C-alpha positions as MATLAB code, in Angstrom:
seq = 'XXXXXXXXXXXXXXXXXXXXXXXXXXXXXXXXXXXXXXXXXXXXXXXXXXXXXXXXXXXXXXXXXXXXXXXXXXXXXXXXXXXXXXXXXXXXXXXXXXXXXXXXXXXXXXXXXXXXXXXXXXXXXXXXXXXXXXXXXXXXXXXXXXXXXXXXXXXXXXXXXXXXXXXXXXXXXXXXXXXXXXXXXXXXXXXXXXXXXXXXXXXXXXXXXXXXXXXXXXXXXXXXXXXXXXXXXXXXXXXXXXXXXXXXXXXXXXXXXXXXXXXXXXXXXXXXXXXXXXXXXXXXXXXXXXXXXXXXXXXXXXXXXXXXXXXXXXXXXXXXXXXXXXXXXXXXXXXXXXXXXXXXXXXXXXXXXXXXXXXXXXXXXXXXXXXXXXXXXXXXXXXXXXXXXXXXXXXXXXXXXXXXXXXXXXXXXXXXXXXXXXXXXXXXXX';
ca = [
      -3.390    9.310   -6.504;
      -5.231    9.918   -3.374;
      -7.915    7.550   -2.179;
     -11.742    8.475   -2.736;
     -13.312    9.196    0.392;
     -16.868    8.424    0.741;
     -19.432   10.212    2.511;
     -22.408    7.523    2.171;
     -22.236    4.567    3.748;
     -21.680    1.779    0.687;
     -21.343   -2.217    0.633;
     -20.122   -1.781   -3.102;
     -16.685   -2.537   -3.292;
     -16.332   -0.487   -6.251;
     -16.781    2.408   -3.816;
     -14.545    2.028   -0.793;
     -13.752    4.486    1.427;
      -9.837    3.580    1.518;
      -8.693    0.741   -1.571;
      -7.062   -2.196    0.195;
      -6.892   -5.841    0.632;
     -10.022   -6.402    2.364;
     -12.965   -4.547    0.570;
     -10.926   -6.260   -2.840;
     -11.413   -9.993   -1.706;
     -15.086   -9.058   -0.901;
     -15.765   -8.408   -4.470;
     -18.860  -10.531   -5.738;
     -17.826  -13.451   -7.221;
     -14.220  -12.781   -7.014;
     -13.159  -16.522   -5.231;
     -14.810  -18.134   -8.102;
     -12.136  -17.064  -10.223;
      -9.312  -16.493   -7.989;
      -9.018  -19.843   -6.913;
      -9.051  -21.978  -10.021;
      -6.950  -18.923  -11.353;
      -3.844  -19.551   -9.224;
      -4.003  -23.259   -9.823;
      -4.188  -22.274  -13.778;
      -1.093  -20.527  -13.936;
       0.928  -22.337  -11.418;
       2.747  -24.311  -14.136;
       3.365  -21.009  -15.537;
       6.471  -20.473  -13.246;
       7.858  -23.920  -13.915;
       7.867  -24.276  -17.320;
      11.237  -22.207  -17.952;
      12.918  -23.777  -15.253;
      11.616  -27.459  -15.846;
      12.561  -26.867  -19.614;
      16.709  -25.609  -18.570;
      17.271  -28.693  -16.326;
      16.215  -31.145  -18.168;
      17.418  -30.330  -21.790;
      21.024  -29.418  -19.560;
      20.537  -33.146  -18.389;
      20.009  -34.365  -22.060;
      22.587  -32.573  -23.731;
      25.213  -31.456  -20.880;
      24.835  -27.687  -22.289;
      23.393  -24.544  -20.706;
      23.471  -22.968  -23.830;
      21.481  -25.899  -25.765;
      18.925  -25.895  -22.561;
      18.670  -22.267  -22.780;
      18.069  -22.172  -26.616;
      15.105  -24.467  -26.267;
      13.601  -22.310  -23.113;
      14.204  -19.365  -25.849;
      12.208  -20.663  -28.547;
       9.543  -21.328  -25.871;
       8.983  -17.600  -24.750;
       9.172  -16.763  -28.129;
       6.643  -18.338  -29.356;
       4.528  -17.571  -26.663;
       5.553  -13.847  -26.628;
       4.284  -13.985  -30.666;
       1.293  -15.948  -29.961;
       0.123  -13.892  -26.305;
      -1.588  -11.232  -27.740;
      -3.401  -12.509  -30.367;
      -4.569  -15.156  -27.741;
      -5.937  -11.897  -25.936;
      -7.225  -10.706  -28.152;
      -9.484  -13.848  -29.657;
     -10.386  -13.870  -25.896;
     -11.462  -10.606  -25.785;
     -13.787  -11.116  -29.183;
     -14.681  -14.641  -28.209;
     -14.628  -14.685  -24.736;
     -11.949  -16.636  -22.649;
     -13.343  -20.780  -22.152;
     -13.279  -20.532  -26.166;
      -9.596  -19.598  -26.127;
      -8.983  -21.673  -23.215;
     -10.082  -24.943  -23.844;
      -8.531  -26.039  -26.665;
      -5.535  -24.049  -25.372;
      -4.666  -25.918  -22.706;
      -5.335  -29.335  -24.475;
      -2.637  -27.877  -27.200;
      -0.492  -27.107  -24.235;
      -0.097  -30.525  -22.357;
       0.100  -32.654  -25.769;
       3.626  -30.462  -27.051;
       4.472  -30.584  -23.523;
       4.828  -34.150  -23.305;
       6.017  -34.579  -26.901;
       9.078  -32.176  -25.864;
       9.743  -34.466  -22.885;
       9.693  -37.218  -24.921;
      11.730  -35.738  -27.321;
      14.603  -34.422  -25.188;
      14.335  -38.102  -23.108;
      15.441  -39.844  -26.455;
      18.333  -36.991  -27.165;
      16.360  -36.142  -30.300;
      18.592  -33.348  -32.344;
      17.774  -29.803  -31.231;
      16.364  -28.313  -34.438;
      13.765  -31.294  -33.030;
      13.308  -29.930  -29.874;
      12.968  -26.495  -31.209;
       9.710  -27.717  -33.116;
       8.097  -29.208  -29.900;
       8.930  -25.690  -27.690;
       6.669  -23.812  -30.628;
       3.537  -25.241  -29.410;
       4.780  -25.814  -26.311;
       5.230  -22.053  -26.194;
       2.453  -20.521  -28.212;
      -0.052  -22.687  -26.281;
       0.772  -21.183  -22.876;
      -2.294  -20.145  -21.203;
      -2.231  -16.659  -20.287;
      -4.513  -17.231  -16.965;
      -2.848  -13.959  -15.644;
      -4.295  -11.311  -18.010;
      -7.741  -13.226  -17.887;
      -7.800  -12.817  -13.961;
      -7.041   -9.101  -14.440;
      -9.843   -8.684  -17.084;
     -11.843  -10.471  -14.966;
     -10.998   -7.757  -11.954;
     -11.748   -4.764  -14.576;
     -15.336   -6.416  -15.692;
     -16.311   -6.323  -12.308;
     -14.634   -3.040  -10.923;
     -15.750   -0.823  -13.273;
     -12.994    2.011  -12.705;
     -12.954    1.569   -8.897;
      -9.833    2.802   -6.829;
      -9.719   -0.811   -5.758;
      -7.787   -1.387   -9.664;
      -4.486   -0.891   -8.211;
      -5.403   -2.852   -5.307;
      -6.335   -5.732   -7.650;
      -3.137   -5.231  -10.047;
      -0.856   -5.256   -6.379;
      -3.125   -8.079   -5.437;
      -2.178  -10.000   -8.856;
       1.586   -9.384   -8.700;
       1.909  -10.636   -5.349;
      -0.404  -13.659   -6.645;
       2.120  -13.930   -9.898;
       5.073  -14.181   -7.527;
       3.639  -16.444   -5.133;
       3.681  -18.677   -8.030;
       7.314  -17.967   -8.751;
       8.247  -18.737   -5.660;
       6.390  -22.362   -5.495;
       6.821  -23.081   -9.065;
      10.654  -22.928   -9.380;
      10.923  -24.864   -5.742;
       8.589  -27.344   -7.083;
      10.393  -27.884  -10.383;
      13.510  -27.901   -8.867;
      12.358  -30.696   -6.599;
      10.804  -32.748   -9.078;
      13.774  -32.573  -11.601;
      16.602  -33.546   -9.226;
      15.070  -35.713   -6.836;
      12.627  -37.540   -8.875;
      13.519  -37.591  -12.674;
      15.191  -34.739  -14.765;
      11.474  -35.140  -17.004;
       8.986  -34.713  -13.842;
       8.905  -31.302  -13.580;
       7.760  -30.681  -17.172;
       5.392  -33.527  -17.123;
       3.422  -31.768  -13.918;
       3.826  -28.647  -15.480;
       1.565  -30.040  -18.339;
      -0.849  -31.817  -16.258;
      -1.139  -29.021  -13.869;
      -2.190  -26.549  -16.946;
      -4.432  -28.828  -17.886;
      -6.520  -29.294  -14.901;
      -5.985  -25.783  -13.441;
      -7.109  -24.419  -17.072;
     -10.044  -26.408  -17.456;
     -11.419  -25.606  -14.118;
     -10.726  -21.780  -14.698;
     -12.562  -21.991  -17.814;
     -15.726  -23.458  -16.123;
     -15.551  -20.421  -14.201;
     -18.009  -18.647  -16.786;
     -20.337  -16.491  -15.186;
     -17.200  -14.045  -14.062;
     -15.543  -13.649  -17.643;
     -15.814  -10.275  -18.650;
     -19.080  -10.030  -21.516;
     -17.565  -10.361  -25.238;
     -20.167   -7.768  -26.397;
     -18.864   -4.945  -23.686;
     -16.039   -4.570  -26.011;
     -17.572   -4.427  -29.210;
     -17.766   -0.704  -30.125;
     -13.937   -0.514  -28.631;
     -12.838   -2.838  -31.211;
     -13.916   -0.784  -34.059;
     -12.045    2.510  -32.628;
      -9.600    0.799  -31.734;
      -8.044   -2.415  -33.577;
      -5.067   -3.232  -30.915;
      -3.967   -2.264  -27.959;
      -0.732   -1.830  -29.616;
      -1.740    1.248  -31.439;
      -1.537    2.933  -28.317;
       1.801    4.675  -27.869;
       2.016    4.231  -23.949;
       1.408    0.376  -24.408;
       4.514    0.574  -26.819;
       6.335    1.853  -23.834;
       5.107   -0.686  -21.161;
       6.197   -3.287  -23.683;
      10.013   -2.124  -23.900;
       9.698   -1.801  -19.519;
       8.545   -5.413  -19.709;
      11.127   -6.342  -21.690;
      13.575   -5.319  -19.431;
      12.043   -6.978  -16.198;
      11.772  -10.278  -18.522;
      15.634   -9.932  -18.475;
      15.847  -10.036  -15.076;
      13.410  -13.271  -14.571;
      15.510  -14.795  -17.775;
      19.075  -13.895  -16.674;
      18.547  -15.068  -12.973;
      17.689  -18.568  -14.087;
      20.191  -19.411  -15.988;
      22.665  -17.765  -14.158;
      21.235  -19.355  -10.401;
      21.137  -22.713  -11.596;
      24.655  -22.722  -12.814;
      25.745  -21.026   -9.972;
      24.252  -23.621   -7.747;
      26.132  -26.079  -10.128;
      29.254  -24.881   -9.608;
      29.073  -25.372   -6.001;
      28.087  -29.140   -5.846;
      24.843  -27.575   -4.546;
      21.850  -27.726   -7.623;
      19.075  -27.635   -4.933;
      20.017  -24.601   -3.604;
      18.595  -23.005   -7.290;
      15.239  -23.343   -5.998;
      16.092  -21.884   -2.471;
      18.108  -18.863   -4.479;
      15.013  -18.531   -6.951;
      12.868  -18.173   -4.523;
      14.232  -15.730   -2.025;
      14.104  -13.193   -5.294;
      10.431  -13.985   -5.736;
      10.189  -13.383   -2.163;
      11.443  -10.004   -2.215;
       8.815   -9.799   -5.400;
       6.339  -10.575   -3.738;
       6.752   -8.817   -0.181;
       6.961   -5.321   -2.020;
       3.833   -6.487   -3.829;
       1.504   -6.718   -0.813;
       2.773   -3.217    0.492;
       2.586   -1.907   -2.531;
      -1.395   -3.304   -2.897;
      -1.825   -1.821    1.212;
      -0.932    2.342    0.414;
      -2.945    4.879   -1.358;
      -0.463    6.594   -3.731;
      -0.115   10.041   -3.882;
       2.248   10.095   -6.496;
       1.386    9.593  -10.178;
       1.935    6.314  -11.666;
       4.368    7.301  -14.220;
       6.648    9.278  -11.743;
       5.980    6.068   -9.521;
       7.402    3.882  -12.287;
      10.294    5.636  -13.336;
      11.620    5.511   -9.794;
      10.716    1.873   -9.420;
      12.603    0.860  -12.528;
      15.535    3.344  -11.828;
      15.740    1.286   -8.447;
      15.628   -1.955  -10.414;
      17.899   -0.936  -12.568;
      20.433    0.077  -10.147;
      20.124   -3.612   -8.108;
      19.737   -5.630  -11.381;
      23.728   -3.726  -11.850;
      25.298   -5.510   -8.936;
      24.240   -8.961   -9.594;
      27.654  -10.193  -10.882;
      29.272   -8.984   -8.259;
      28.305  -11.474   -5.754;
      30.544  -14.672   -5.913;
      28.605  -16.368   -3.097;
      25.450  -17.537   -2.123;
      25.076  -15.265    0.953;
      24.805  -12.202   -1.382;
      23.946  -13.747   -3.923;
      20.595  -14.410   -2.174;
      20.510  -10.535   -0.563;
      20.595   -9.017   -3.895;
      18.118  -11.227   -5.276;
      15.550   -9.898   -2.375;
      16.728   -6.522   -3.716;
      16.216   -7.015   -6.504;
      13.066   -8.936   -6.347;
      11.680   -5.588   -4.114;
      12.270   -3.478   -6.730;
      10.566   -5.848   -9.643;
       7.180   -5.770   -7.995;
       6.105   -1.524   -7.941;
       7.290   -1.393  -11.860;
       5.003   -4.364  -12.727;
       2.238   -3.299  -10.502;
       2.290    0.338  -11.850;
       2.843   -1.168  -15.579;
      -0.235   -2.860  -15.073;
      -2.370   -0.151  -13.217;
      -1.477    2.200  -16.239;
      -3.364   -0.086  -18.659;
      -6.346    0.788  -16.934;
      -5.801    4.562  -18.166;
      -4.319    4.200  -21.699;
      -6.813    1.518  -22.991;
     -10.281    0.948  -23.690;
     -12.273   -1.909  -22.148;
     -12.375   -3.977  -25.321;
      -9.404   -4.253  -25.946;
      -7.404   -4.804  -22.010;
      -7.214   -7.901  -22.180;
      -4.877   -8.176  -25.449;
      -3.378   -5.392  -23.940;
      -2.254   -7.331  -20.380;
      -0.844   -9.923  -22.963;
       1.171   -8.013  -24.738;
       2.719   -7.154  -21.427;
       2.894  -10.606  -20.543;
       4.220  -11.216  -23.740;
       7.168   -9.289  -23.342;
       8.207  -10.176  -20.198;
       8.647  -13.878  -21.683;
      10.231  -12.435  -25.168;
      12.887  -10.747  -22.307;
      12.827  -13.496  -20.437;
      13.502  -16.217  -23.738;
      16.080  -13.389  -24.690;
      17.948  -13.548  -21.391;
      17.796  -17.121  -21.080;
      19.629  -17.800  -24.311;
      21.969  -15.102  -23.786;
      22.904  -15.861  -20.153;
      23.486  -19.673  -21.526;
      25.991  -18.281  -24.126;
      27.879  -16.348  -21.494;
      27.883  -18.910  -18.724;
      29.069  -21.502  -20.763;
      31.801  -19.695  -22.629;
      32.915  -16.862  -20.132;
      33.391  -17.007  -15.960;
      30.590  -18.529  -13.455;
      28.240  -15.617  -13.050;
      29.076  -14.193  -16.708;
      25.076  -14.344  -16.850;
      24.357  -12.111  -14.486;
      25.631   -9.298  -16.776;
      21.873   -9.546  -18.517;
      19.694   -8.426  -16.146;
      22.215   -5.174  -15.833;
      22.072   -4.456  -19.850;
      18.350   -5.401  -20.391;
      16.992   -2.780  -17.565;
      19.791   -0.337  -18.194;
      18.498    0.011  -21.758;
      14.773   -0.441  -20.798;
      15.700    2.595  -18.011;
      16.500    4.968  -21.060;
      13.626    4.325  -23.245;
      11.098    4.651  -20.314;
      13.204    8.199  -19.441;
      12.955    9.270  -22.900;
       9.441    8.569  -23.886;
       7.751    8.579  -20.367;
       5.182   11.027  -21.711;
       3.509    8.750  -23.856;
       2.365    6.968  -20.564;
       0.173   10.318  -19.654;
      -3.569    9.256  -20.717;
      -4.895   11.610  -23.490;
      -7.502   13.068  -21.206;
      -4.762   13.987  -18.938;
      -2.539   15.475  -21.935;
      -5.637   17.544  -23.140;
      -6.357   19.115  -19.670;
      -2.505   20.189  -19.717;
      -2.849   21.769  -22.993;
      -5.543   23.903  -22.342;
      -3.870   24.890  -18.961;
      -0.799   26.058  -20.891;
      -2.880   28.624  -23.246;
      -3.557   26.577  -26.360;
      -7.056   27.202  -28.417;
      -7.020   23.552  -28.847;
      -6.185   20.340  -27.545;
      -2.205   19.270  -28.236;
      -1.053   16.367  -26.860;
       2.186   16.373  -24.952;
       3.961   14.088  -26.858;
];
């Protein structure tokens, strides 16, 4: 869409004459959640990671190491959106609190657990918690930006703004965790990933004067239950799904390509230069006022991804291995950012912030799927076998999005193009 130009002269950031970075970050009270935000979810990006190395150090297996990453985005994937949505009815420090304290304790007890090569059905029943517990400091922040917007332009700013924030975390998380496991101790980086959530959490949840207001959403909830009701949602999920495969598949598949070289510290350096690319499209994303609609804007993002994700398993060294993981990286950021900006449209207020979970959600159900699937593969088939995931999981997420795009057309929007097309009455599209 084009930007809003104003013709009175406005400090309200809500009302800027072009959306960008600037007039965002001068939101009131924005840096009193922003900051203690990114510390919150900075263990976010190691936990996968921190969880493959060192159950692959315990056991010797990728697919073992993967299965208990798996069970951890599961659970958390289940468990998201009704976290969301108890946030949304109770407000956030009442979700958070106990959350995070729920979240270091099965953290540990996993570590502990793979440390004494404890049988995996064993570590299975520590990644549950571990998994459900996550905090989901991401959709939070975004609620947070939609309390204090109010339906500004500046929304897509703030959803760029947050994916380039996300990545920066996935681009410091997996280097981190990759230092900490194979220079320290193969347990380090999942210990700091559970003492980072808990301090980063707890100071996000003092933050209380910026959570959105749990009564805003009250007359929402009774017309609508859950966000997943809504049949656009439904389709975001499935387009999540398939970026999770991409974040799940390259994992597994880096880190035992690194392996097979004699080089494992060259995971994080690999890692990273895909979150990179993430987060690089991200920012210019977040800098232009669209034109386009954001459903023809995500179908040619995710074709794009799509077409990158294909060529992964062709690479056989780290040169471009590393180039198509900034391509593809480029390509991951305008589908999430336009997922994410859609939400805005399709559902109410009371109910966003379940809503950003489930999203959240499936990108670590894709993710958990990939990760146990690219474990299989590389430890059965060739080196690279993995890589074969991200192609199938945004190939099949491409068709769904192609066949039901409509559903992703607000039902304002659907009403205004029935009535332009000769019908007596409102029909939506789909």
């Amino acid at each position: 869409m084009a930007s809003t130009v104003t013709t009175e002269p406005s400090e309200d950031p809500a009302a800027p004459s072009r959306p960008g970075y600037g007039q965002l970050l001068r939101t009131r009270g924005a840096w009193t959640f922003l900051l203690p935000g990114f510390a919150a979810r900075q263990p976010f990006a190691m936990l996968t990671l921190s969880i493959v190395l060192l159950v692959r150090h315990t056991t010797g297996s990728y697919g073992a190491a993967g299965a208990a990453a798996a069970v951890t985005g599961v659970s958390m994937a289940l468990f998201a959106p009704y976290s969301g949505r108890l946030a949304d009815r109770y407000g956030q420090r009442a979700v958070l609190i106990p959350g995070v304290l729920v979240h270091a304790l099965s953290g540990l007890a996993l570590t502990a657990l793979a440390l004494a090569h404890a049988p995996l059905w064993a570590l299975f029943a520590a990644a549950v918690p571990t998994g459900a517990s996550v905090p989901q400091i991401g959709p939070m922040v975004r609620a947070r930006w939609g309390a204090r917007l109010q339906g500004s332009p500046l929304m897509a700013t703030a959803a760029a703004f947050e994916s380039v924030t996300d990545e920066l975390t996935f681009i410091v998380g997996p280097l981190l965790a990759t230092a900490l496991c194979t220079t320290v101790d193969p347990a380090a980086g999942l210990v700091t990933e559970a003492a980072l959530t808990l301090l980063g959490g707890l100071l996000f949840a003092a933050r209380r004067g910026t959570q959105p207001s749990v009564s805003e959403g009250g007359h929402a909830r009774v017309r609508q239950a859950s966000a997943l009701r809504v049949p656009g949602v439904r389709v975001l999920i499935v387009t999540f799904l398939g970026i999770g495969s991409v974040f799940g598949g390259m994992q597994v598949s880096l880190a035992a390509f690194s392996e097979s070289i004699g080089e494992p510290g060259l995971n994080g350096v690999l890692y990273g230069t895909f979150a990179a690319g993430n987060m690089l499209s991200g920012v210019v994303c977040g800098a232009i006022a669209w034109k386009a609609a954001p459903q023809r804007r995500l179908v040619v993002g995710y074709t794009a991804l799509a077409l990158t994700a294909s060529a992964l398993w062709t690479a056989h060294s780290a040169l471009p291995l590393a180039g198509l993981g900034l391509l593809v990286g480029m390509c991951i950021a305008p589908a999430l950012i336009t997922g994410y900006t859609l939400v805005e449209d399709l559902v109410a207020a009371g109910a966003r912030t379940e809503a950003f979970t489930w999203l959240t959600g499936a990108v670590a159900l894709g993710q958990a799927a990939a990760v146990t699937v690219a474990g299989q593969l590389e430890d059965r088939l060739w080196d690279g076998a993995g890589f074969l995931v991200p192609l199938g999981g945004t190939v099949l997420a491409l068709v769904t999005l192609l066949a039901l795009r409509s559903r992703l057309v607000p039902p304002s929007r659907r009403r205004t193009v029935a009535r332009g097309v000769g019908h007596r009455s409102p029909v939506a599209v789909d």
